[in-house]
Coordinates of N, CA and C in Angstrom, one line a residue:
I1496 N -123.9 -8.3 -88.9 CA -123.4 -6.0 -88.8 C -121.5 -6.6 -88.8
V1497 N -121.0 -7.3 -89.0 CA -119.6 -8.1 -89.0 C -119.8 -7.5 -91.0
I1498 N -120.7 -7.6 -91.2 CA -120.6 -7.7 -93.0 C -120.6 -6.7 -93.1
Q1499 N -121.6 -6.0 -93.1 CA -122.5 -4.6 -93.2 C -121.4 -3.0 -92.5
Q1500 N -120.9 -3.5 -91.8 CA -120.3 -2.6 -91.3 C -118.7 -2.5 -91.4
F1501 N -118.2 -3.5 -91.3 CA -117.1 -3.7 -91.3 C -116.3 -3.8 -92.2
L1502 N -116.9 -4.8 -93.2 CA -116.3 -5.8 -94.6 C -117.0 -4.6 -95.8
V1503 N -117.9 -4.4 -95.8 CA -119.0 -3.3 -97.2 C -118.2 -1.8 -96.7
K1504 N -118.9 -1.2 -96.1 CA -118.7 0.1 -95.3 C -117.0 0.9 -95.2
K1505 N -116.7 -0.4 -94.0 CA -115.3 0.3 -94.2 C -114.2 0.2 -95.2
Q1506 N -114.4 -1.4 -95.3 CA -113.3 -2.3 -96.0 C -113.6 -1.8 -97.6
N1507 N -114.6 -1.3 -97.9 CA -115.1 -1.8 -99.2 C -115.1 -3.1 -99.7
I1508 N -115.3 -3.8 -99.5 CA -114.8 -5.3 -100.0 C -116.2 -5.9 -100.4
S1509 N -117.0 -6.5 -101.5 CA -118.2 -6.6 -102.0 C -118.0 -8.2 -101.5
V1510 N -119.1 -8.7 -100.4 CA -119.6 -9.6 -100.5 C -120.6 -10.7 -100.3
P1511 N -120.9 -11.3 -101.7 CA -121.4 -11.8 -102.5 C -122.9 -12.5 -101.5
K1512 N -124.4 -12.1 -101.7 CA -125.3 -12.4 -101.1 C -125.5 -14.0 -100.3
I1513 N -124.8 -14.4 -101.5 CA -125.4 -16.1 -101.2 C -124.5 -16.3 -99.7
L1514 N -123.6 -15.7 -99.0 CA -122.2 -16.0 -98.8 C -122.7 -15.5 -97.6
Q1515 N -123.6 -13.9 -97.4 CA -124.0 -13.5 -96.5 C -125.2 -14.8 -95.7
D1516 N -126.0 -14.6 -96.5 CA -127.0 -15.5 -96.0 C -127.1 -16.7 -95.8
L1517 N -125.5 -17.1 -95.8 CA -124.9 -19.0 -95.4 C -124.0 -18.8 -94.6
M1518 N -123.4 -17.8 -94.1 CA -123.2 -16.8 -93.6 C -124.5 -16.6 -91.8
Q1519 N -125.3 -16.5 -92.0 CA -126.6 -15.6 -91.2 C -127.0 -17.1 -90.9
L1520 N -127.5 -18.1 -91.8 CA -127.8 -19.1 -91.0 C -127.5 -20.0 -90.6
G1521 N -126.2 -20.1 -90.3 CA -124.5 -20.4 -89.5 C -125.2 -20.3 -88.1
A1522 N -125.2 -18.6 -88.3 CA -125.0 -18.3 -86.7 C -126.2 -18.6 -86.1
F1523 N -127.2 -18.9 -87.1 CA -128.3 -19.3 -86.4 C -128.2 -20.7 -85.6
L1524 N -127.5 -21.2 -86.9 CA -127.8 -22.7 -85.9 C -126.8 -22.6 -85.1
V1525 N -125.8 -22.3 -85.4 CA -125.0 -22.3 -83.3 C -125.9 -21.9 -82.2
L1526 N -126.6 -20.5 -83.0 CA -126.9 -20.0 -81.4 C -128.5 -21.6 -81.0
A1527 N -128.7 -21.8 -82.2 CA -130.1 -23.0 -82.1 C -129.5 -24.2 -81.1
I1528 N -128.5 -24.6 -81.6 CA -127.9 -25.7 -81.2 C -127.1 -25.4 -79.5
V1529 N -126.4 -23.7 -79.2 CA -126.4 -23.8 -77.9 C -127.9 -23.3 -77.0
I1530 N -129.0 -23.0 -77.7 CA -130.2 -22.9 -76.5 C -130.7 -24.7 -76.4
L1531 N -130.9 -25.6 -76.9 CA -131.2 -27.0 -76.9 C -129.9 -27.4 -75.9
H1532 N -129.0 -27.2 -76.3 CA -127.8 -27.8 -75.4 C -128.2 -27.0 -73.7
Q1533 N -128.3 -25.9 -73.8 CA -128.2 -25.6 -72.5 C -130.1 -26.0 -71.5
Y1534 N -130.7 -25.4 -72.6 CA -132.5 -25.5 -72.0 C -133.1 -26.9 -71.8
Y1535 N -132.9 -26.9 -73.1 CA -133.1 -28.2 -73.4 C -132.6 -30.0 -73.1
K1536 N -131.2 -29.5 -72.7 CA -130.7 -30.9 -72.2 C -130.8 -31.8 -73.4
L1537 N -130.2 -31.3 -74.7 CA -130.0 -32.0 -76.1 C -129.4 -33.2 -75.9
D1538 N -129.1 -34.7 -76.5 CA -129.1 -36.0 -76.1 C -128.7 -36.2 -77.8
T1539 N -128.0 -37.8 -77.7 CA -127.7 -38.4 -78.5 C -128.4 -39.1 -79.4
S1540 N -129.9 -39.3 -78.6 CA -130.9 -39.6 -79.6 C -131.0 -38.5 -80.5
I1541 N -131.7 -37.4 -79.8 CA -131.8 -36.5 -81.0 C -131.4 -35.9 -81.8
L1542 N -129.2 -36.2 -81.6 CA -129.0 -35.9 -82.6 C -128.5 -37.1 -84.1
V1543 N -129.3 -38.6 -83.5 CA -129.3 -39.7 -84.2 C -130.8 -39.2 -85.4
T1544 N -131.5 -39.2 -84.6 CA -132.7 -38.6 -85.3 C -132.4 -37.8 -86.6
S1545 N -132.1 -36.9 -85.5 CA -131.6 -35.5 -86.7 C -130.9 -36.1 -87.9
S1546 N -129.9 -36.4 -87.6 CA -129.2 -37.2 -89.1 C -130.2 -37.8 -90.0
V1547 N -131.1 -39.1 -89.4 CA -131.8 -39.6 -90.6 C -132.8 -38.8 -91.1
L1548 N -133.1 -37.7 -90.6 CA -133.7 -36.6 -91.0 C -133.7 -36.5 -92.1
S1549 N -132.1 -35.5 -91.8 CA -131.4 -34.7 -92.5 C -130.9 -36.0 -94.0
I1550 N -130.6 -37.1 -93.7 CA -130.1 -37.9 -95.5 C -131.5 -37.9 -95.8
V1551 N -132.5 -37.8 -95.3 CA -134.5 -38.5 -95.7 C -134.8 -37.1 -96.8
I1552 N -134.0 -35.7 -95.8 CA -134.3 -34.8 -96.9 C -133.1 -34.7 -97.9
G1553 N -132.1 -34.8 -97.6 CA -130.9 -34.6 -98.5 C -131.2 -35.3 -99.7
L1554 N -131.9 -36.7 -99.8 CA -131.9 -36.9 -101.1 C -133.4 -36.4 -101.4
A1555 N -134.3 -35.7 -101.0 CA -135.5 -35.9 -102.0 C -134.9 -34.6 -102.4
L1556 N -134.1 -33.4 -101.6 CA -133.5 -32.0 -102.4 C -132.4 -32.4 -103.4
Q1557 N -132.2 -33.1 -103.4 CA -130.7 -33.4 -104.3 C -130.6 -32.7 -105.4
D1558 N -131.3 -31.9 -106.3 CA -131.6 -31.0 -107.4 C -131.2 -29.9 -106.5
T1559 N -132.2 -29.5 -105.7 CA -132.0 -28.1 -104.5 C -130.6 -27.9 -103.9
L1560 N -130.4 -29.2 -103.6 CA -128.9 -29.0 -102.9 C -128.2 -28.6 -103.6
G1561 N -128.1 -29.1 -104.8 CA -126.9 -29.3 -106.3 C -127.0 -27.9 -106.7
N1562 N -128.2 -26.9 -106.8 CA -128.1 -25.8 -106.8 C -127.7 -24.4 -106.4
F1563 N -127.6 -25.2 -104.9 CA -127.7 -24.1 -104.0 C -125.6 -24.0 -103.9
F1564 N -125.4 -25.9 -103.7 CA -123.6 -25.5 -104.0 C -122.6 -25.1 -105.3
S1565 N -123.7 -25.1 -106.0 CA -123.2 -25.0 -107.2 C -123.0 -22.8 -107.4
G1566 N -124.3 -22.8 -107.1 CA -124.2 -21.3 -106.9 C -123.5 -21.2 -105.6
L1567 N -123.4 -21.5 -104.6 CA -121.9 -21.0 -103.6 C -121.1 -20.5 -104.4
A1568 N -120.4 -21.8 -105.1 CA -119.3 -21.9 -106.0 C -119.7 -21.2 -106.3
L1569 N -120.0 -20.6 -107.2 CA -120.8 -18.9 -108.7 C -119.7 -18.2 -107.2
Q1570 N -120.7 -18.3 -106.8 CA -120.5 -16.6 -106.2 C -119.0 -16.4 -105.6
L1571 N -118.6 -17.6 -105.1 CA -117.3 -17.4 -104.1 C -115.8 -17.1 -105.4
Q1572 N -116.4 -18.0 -106.9 CA -115.6 -17.5 -107.5 C -115.8 -16.7 -108.4
R1573 N -117.1 -16.0 -108.6 CA -116.8 -14.8 -109.6 C -116.8 -14.4 -110.5
P1574 N -116.8 -15.5 -111.2 CA -116.7 -15.5 -113.4 C -117.5 -14.5 -113.5
F1575 N -118.6 -13.5 -112.9 CA -119.9 -13.1 -113.3 C -120.4 -12.2 -112.4
D1576 N -121.1 -10.7 -112.5 CA -121.3 -10.5 -111.6 C -122.4 -9.4 -112.8
K1577 N -123.4 -9.0 -111.6 CA -124.8 -8.8 -112.3 C -124.4 -7.6 -113.5
G1578 N -125.0 -7.3 -114.6 CA -124.3 -6.5 -115.2 C -123.7 -6.9 -116.3
D1579 N -122.8 -8.1 -115.5 CA -122.5 -8.5 -116.8 C -123.2 -8.7 -118.2
W1580 N -122.2 -9.0 -119.3 CA -122.8 -10.3 -120.9 C -122.4 -10.9 -120.9
I1581 N -123.2 -11.9 -121.1 CA -122.5 -13.7 -121.0 C -123.1 -14.7 -122.1
T1582 N -122.8 -15.4 -122.5 CA -123.3 -16.6 -123.9 C -123.6 -17.5 -122.7
F1583 N -124.4 -17.6 -123.3 CA -124.8 -19.5 -122.6 C -125.6 -20.3 -123.4
N1584 N -125.5 -21.6 -124.3 CA -126.1 -22.8 -125.0 C -127.2 -21.0 -125.5
N1585 N -125.5 -20.9 -126.5 CA -125.9 -19.9 -127.7 C -127.4 -18.2 -127.6
Q1586 N -127.6 -18.3 -126.6 CA -128.4 -17.4 -125.8 C -127.1 -16.3 -125.4
I1587 N -127.6 -15.5 -125.9 CA -127.0 -13.7 -125.4 C -127.6 -12.4 -124.8
G1588 N -127.3 -12.5 -123.2 CA -127.8 -12.2 -122.4 C -127.3 -11.0 -121.5
Q1589 N -127.6 -10.3 -120.6 CA -126.9 -9.5 -119.8 C -127.4 -10.0 -117.6
V1590 N -126.9 -10.8 -117.1 CA -127.2 -10.6 -115.8 C -128.0 -9.8 -114.7
T1591 N -128.8 -10.7 -114.6 CA -129.9 -9.5 -113.9 C -130.4 -9.9 -112.3
D1592 N -129.8 -11.2 -111.9 CA -129.8 -11.4 -110.4 C -129.4 -12.5 -110.9
I1593 N -128.6 -13.0 -109.5 CA -128.3 -13.8 -108.9 C -128.8 -14.9 -107.6
D1594 N -129.4 -16.0 -107.2 CA -129.7 -15.8 -106.3 C -129.3 -18.0 -105.9
W1595 N -129.8 -18.5 -104.9 CA -129.1 -19.8 -104.3 C -129.6 -20.8 -105.4
R1596 N -130.1 -20.7 -106.1 CA -131.4 -22.0 -107.9 C -130.7 -21.6 -108.9
A1597 N -130.8 -20.1 -109.2 CA -130.3 -19.8 -110.8 C -129.8 -18.3 -110.6
I1598 N -129.4 -18.3 -111.9 CA -129.6 -16.6 -112.2 C -130.1 -16.2 -113.5
R1599 N -130.2 -15.3 -114.3 CA -131.5 -14.3 -114.4 C -130.6 -13.5 -115.4
V1600 N -131.1 -14.0 -116.9 CA -130.3 -13.4 -117.7 C -131.1 -12.5 -118.5
R1601 N -131.3 -11.2 -118.8 CA -132.6 -10.4 -120.0 C -131.4 -10.5 -121.4
T1602 N -132.0 -11.5 -122.4 CA -131.9 -11.4 -123.3 C -132.0 -10.5 -124.1
L1603 N -130.7 -10.1 -125.3 CA -131.1 -8.7 -126.5 C -132.7 -8.2 -126.9
D1604 N -133.1 -9.6 -126.9 CA -134.7 -9.0 -127.1 C -135.2 -8.9 -125.9
F1605 N -135.2 -8.3 -124.8 CA -135.0 -8.1 -123.8 C -136.7 -9.4 -123.0
D1606 N -136.2 -10.8 -123.6 CA -136.6 -11.6 -122.8 C -136.0 -11.9 -121.5
F1607 N -136.5 -12.9 -120.6 CA -136.0 -13.5 -119.5 C -135.4 -14.5 -119.6
Y1608 N -134.9 -15.3 -119.4 CA -133.9 -16.6 -119.7 C -133.0 -17.0 -118.2
T1609 N -133.8 -17.9 -117.6 CA -133.4 -18.5 -115.7 C -132.5 -19.9 -116.7
I1610 N -131.3 -20.4 -115.6 CA -130.2 -20.5 -115.7 C -129.8 -21.2 -114.4
P1611 N -130.5 -22.6 -114.3 CA -130.2 -23.4 -112.9 C -128.5 -23.4 -112.7
N1612 N -128.1 -22.9 -111.4 CA -127.2 -22.8 -111.1 C -125.9 -24.4 -111.5
S1613 N -126.8 -25.2 -111.1 CA -125.8 -26.9 -110.9 C -125.6 -26.8 -112.5
E1614 N -126.3 -26.6 -113.7 CA -126.5 -26.4 -115.2 C -125.6 -25.9 -115.1
L1615 N -125.5 -24.2 -114.7 CA -124.4 -23.3 -115.7 C -122.7 -23.9 -114.7
S1616 N -122.7 -24.5 -113.5 CA -121.7 -25.1 -113.7 C -120.5 -26.1 -114.2
K1617 N -121.7 -26.6 -114.7 CA -121.1 -27.6 -115.7 C -121.0 -27.9 -116.8
T1618 N -120.8 -26.9 -117.7 CA -120.5 -26.0 -118.4 C -119.7 -25.0 -119.1
S1619 N -119.4 -24.8 -120.1 CA -118.8 -24.1 -120.3 C -119.5 -22.0 -120.9
F1620 N -119.6 -21.0 -120.3 CA -119.5 -19.8 -120.8 C -119.1 -18.5 -121.4
M1621 N -119.3 -18.0 -121.7 CA -117.9 -16.8 -122.2 C -118.5 -15.0 -121.4
N1622 N -117.8 -14.5 -120.7 CA -118.0 -13.6 -120.3 C -117.5 -12.1 -120.9
Y1623 N -118.8 -11.7 -121.7 CA -118.1 -10.5 -122.5 C -118.1 -9.0 -121.9
S1624 N -117.8 -9.4 -120.4 CA -117.5 -8.1 -119.8 C -116.4 -8.3 -118.7
K1625 N -115.8 -9.0 -119.0 CA -114.8 -9.1 -117.9 C -113.3 -10.1 -118.7
P1626 N -112.2 -9.6 -118.7 CA -111.6 -9.1 -117.2 C -111.6 -7.6 -117.4
T1627 N -112.2 -6.8 -118.7 CA -112.7 -5.1 -118.4 C -113.6 -5.5 -120.1
R1628 N -114.4 -4.4 -120.4 CA -115.6 -4.0 -120.8 C -115.5 -4.1 -122.4
L1629 N -114.0 -4.0 -122.3 CA -113.9 -3.6 -124.3 C -114.3 -5.2 -124.9
H1630 N -114.6 -5.3 -126.4 CA -115.2 -5.9 -126.9 C -115.2 -5.9 -128.5
R1631 N -114.1 -6.4 -129.3 CA -113.7 -6.3 -130.3 C -115.0 -7.2 -131.1
I1632 N -115.7 -6.2 -132.5 CA -117.2 -6.1 -133.4 C -115.7 -6.5 -134.9
V1633 N -116.2 -7.8 -135.4 CA -115.5 -7.8 -136.4 C -116.3 -8.4 -137.5
I1634 N -116.1 -7.3 -138.8 CA -117.1 -7.2 -139.8 C -117.0 -7.9 -141.0
P1635 N -116.9 -8.8 -141.4 CA -116.9 -9.4 -143.2 C -117.1 -9.0 -144.1
I1636 N -116.5 -8.3 -145.0 CA -117.0 -7.6 -146.3 C -116.1 -8.6 -147.8
G1637 N -117.0 -8.5 -148.7 CA -116.3 -9.4 -149.9 C -116.5 -7.4 -151.0
V1638 N -115.2 -7.3 -151.3 CA -115.3 -6.0 -152.6 C -114.9 -7.0 -153.8
H1639 N -115.6 -6.1 -154.8 CA -114.8 -6.8 -156.3 C -113.4 -6.0 -156.2
Y1640 N -113.5 -7.2 -157.3 CA -111.4 -7.4 -157.8 C -111.0 -6.2 -158.3
K1641 N -111.5 -5.3 -159.1 CA -111.2 -3.8 -159.7 C -110.5 -3.1 -158.7
S1642 N -110.7 -3.7 -157.5 CA -110.7 -2.8 -156.4 C -109.7 -2.5 -155.7
P1643 N -108.8 -1.6 -156.1 CA -107.2 -2.1 -155.1 C -107.2 -2.1 -153.5
P1644 N -106.8 -2.9 -153.5 CA -106.8 -3.2 -151.2 C -106.4 -2.1 -151.0
N1645 N -105.3 -1.1 -150.9 CA -105.1 -0.1 -150.1 C -106.2 1.0 -150.6
F1646 N -106.5 1.2 -151.5 CA -107.4 2.1 -151.7 C -108.9 2.2 -151.1
V1647 N -109.4 0.4 -151.1 CA -110.4 -0.4 -150.3 C -110.3 0.3 -148.8
K1648 N -109.0 -0.4 -148.6 CA -109.1 0.0 -146.9 C -108.8 1.8 -146.6
E1649 N -108.4 2.6 -147.4 CA -108.6 3.8 -147.2 C -110.1 4.3 -147.1
V1650 N -110.7 3.9 -148.0 CA -112.3 4.3 -147.9 C -112.4 3.9 -146.2
I1651 N -112.7 2.6 -146.3 CA -112.8 2.2 -145.3 C -112.6 2.9 -143.8
M1652 N -111.5 2.8 -144.0 CA -110.7 3.6 -142.4 C -112.0 5.2 -142.4
N1653 N -111.8 5.8 -143.5 CA -112.4 7.4 -143.6 C -113.7 7.0 -143.0
L1654 N -114.4 5.7 -143.3 CA -115.8 5.4 -142.8 C -115.8 5.3 -141.2
L1655 N -114.8 4.7 -140.9 CA -115.0 4.7 -139.6 C -114.8 6.0 -138.5
E1656 N -113.8 6.9 -139.0 CA -113.5 8.1 -138.7 C -115.4 9.0 -137.9
E1657 N -116.4 8.7 -139.2 CA -117.7 9.0 -138.7 C -118.4 8.0 -137.2
E1658 N -117.5 7.0 -137.1 CA -118.8 6.1 -135.9 C -118.1 6.9 -135.1
H1659 N -119.3 7.7 -134.4 CA -119.0 7.8 -133.0 C -119.1 6.6 -132.2
E1660 N -119.5 5.9 -132.0 CA -120.3 4.6 -130.8 C -118.6 3.7 -131.1
I1661 N -117.4 3.9 -131.8 CA -116.3 3.1 -132.0 C -115.3 3.5 -131.0
L1662 N -114.7 2.8 -130.5 CA -113.4 3.2 -130.0 C -111.9 3.9 -130.7
K1663 N -111.7 4.5 -130.4 CA -110.3 5.5 -131.1 C -109.5 4.8 -130.6
N1664 N -109.2 4.4 -129.4 CA -108.3 3.3 -128.9 C -108.7 2.0 -128.0
P1665 N -108.3 0.8 -128.4 CA -107.2 0.8 -130.3 C -108.2 0.7 -131.5
K1666 N -106.9 1.4 -131.5 CA -107.0 1.8 -132.7 C -108.1 0.7 -133.8
P1667 N -109.3 0.9 -135.0 CA -110.2 -0.1 -135.9 C -109.0 -0.3 -136.4
S1668 N -108.9 -1.1 -137.6 CA -108.5 -1.7 -138.4 C -108.9 -2.6 -139.7
V1669 N -108.4 -2.8 -140.6 CA -109.0 -3.6 -141.6 C -108.2 -3.8 -142.2
M1670 N -108.7 -5.8 -142.4 CA -107.3 -6.4 -143.0 C -108.1 -7.4 -143.8
L1671 N -106.8 -8.1 -145.1 CA -107.5 -8.8 -145.7 C -107.4 -9.9 -145.7
V1672 N -108.1 -10.7 -145.7 CA -108.1 -12.3 -145.7 C -108.4 -13.4 -146.7
K1673 N -108.9 -12.8 -147.6 CA -109.0 -13.9 -148.8 C -109.1 -13.4 -150.1
Y1674 N -108.8 -14.2 -150.9 CA -109.2 -13.8 -152.0 C -110.3 -15.0 -152.9
N1675 N -111.4 -14.5 -152.6 CA -112.6 -15.5 -153.1 C -112.8 -15.8 -154.9
D1676 N -113.2 -16.9 -154.9 CA -113.6 -16.1 -156.7 C -114.0 -15.4 -157.1
F1677 N -114.9 -14.6 -156.2 CA -115.5 -13.3 -157.3 C -115.0 -11.8 -155.6
S1678 N -115.0 -12.1 -155.1 CA -114.3 -10.8 -154.4 C -112.5 -11.4 -153.5
I1679 N -112.5 -10.0 -152.9 CA -111.2 -9.8 -152.4 C -112.6 -9.3 -150.7
D1680 N -112.3 -10.6 -149.7 CA -113.1 -10.5 -148.5 C -111.9 -9.6 -147.6
Y1681 N -112.6 -8.6 -146.8 CA -111.8 -8.1 -145.5 C -112.3 -7.8 -144.0
E1682 N -111.9 -8.3 -143.3 CA -112.3 -8.1 -141.9 C -112.5 -6.4 -141.4
I1683 N -113.2 -5.8 -140.9 CA -113.3 -4.5 -140.4 C -113.6 -5.0 -138.9
R1684 N -112.1 -4.4 -138.2 CA -112.1 -5.0 -136.5 C -112.2 -3.4 -135.8
V1685 N -113.2 -3.8 -135.2 CA -113.4 -2.3 -134.0 C -113.7 -2.7 -133.0
F1686 N -113.4 -1.2 -132.0 CA -113.8 -2.0 -130.4 C -114.4 -1.0 -129.9
T1687 N -115.0 -1.6 -129.1 CA -116.6 -1.0 -128.5 C -116.5 -1.6 -126.8
E1688 N -117.2 -0.5 -125.6 CA -117.4 -0.3 -124.7 C -118.7 -1.0 -124.2
N1689 N -119.4 -0.7 -125.3 CA -121.1 -0.8 -125.0 C -121.8 -2.1 -125.4
F1690 N -120.9 -3.4 -125.5 CA -121.6 -4.9 -125.9 C -122.9 -4.6 -126.8
R1691 N -123.6 -4.1 -125.5 CA -125.1 -4.6 -125.8 C -126.0 -3.8 -127.1
R1692 N -124.9 -2.7 -128.1 CA -125.5 -2.0 -129.2 C -124.2 -2.7 -130.1
Y1693 N -123.7 -3.9 -129.9 CA -123.5 -4.3 -130.9 C -123.9 -4.7 -132.2
K1694 N -124.8 -5.0 -132.4 CA -125.9 -4.9 -133.7 C -125.9 -3.9 -134.1
E1695 N -126.4 -2.9 -133.5 CA -126.3 -1.2 -133.9 C -125.3 -1.0 -134.8
I1696 N -124.0 -0.5 -133.6 CA -122.8 -0.6 -134.8 C -122.6 -1.2 -136.0
T1697 N -122.6 -2.7 -135.7 CA -122.3 -3.0 -136.8 C -123.3 -3.1 -138.4
D1698 N -124.9 -3.1 -137.9 CA -125.5 -2.0 -139.0 C -125.5 -1.1 -139.6
S1699 N -124.7 0.4 -138.6 CA -124.3 1.4 -138.7 C -122.8 1.4 -139.6
I1700 N -121.7 0.4 -139.5 CA -121.2 0.4 -140.5 C -121.6 0.2 -142.0
Y1701 N -122.2 -1.0 -142.0 CA -122.8 -1.0 -142.5 C -123.4 -0.6 -143.8
T1702 N -124.1 0.1 -143.1 CA -125.2 1.0 -144.0 C -124.0 2.3 -144.6
K1703 N -123.3 2.4 -143.7 CA -122.2 3.6 -144.5 C -121.2 3.0 -145.8
L1704 N -121.0 1.6 -145.4 CA -120.7 1.2 -146.4 C -120.6 1.5 -148.0
W1705 N -121.9 1.4 -148.1 CA -122.4 1.8 -148.9 C -122.2 2.5 -149.8
Y1706 N -123.1 3.6 -149.3 CA -122.5 5.0 -149.1 C -121.2 5.6 -149.3
H1707 N -119.8 5.0 -148.9 CA -119.0 4.7 -149.1 C -118.8 4.8 -150.9
F1708 N -119.2 3.3 -150.5 CA -118.3 2.6 -151.7 C -119.2 2.7 -152.8

């Protein structure tokens, strides 16, 4: 009641589901202990037995408990939310579900990739959706030496004016980055807020380049 009515609805505070479940579990445990103490006169021998049992269960469920506490830490830290695009172990995908044991990610190929919380907490990953959904796409291209750099940049910038899926602010740019043996290398830098479409945007720009050149 406190979480749903006061924090979520009135204060508009987002409370992670795993934290809600943990608070409910804690409330039930306190209630159970009170009932056992009041009506069944809970004594020390039961506490000792339960402690031994807890140790046995804890040893048997090390991986599960590791995933649980890692999931709790991730939920409290909030490095990502549902809908965010992340990369992990060379897999790029959108977070679709976060629970006690693992997170599920849907890749660009629409396959589902499950990552245990304990594994995720031990390594680095990149979030393409935070702190903002702004993402830069860098497109390399090599051009023949006979084409003057200023003219190449002008042609490419005119091309980018026709590309509707890139942002006008921040402005796109074209940078000369290297003189190779057989080409002058450039980088086309554009921005988008739709990370899922970055491959399609790259394809569109590469296709237009051939016709403009």
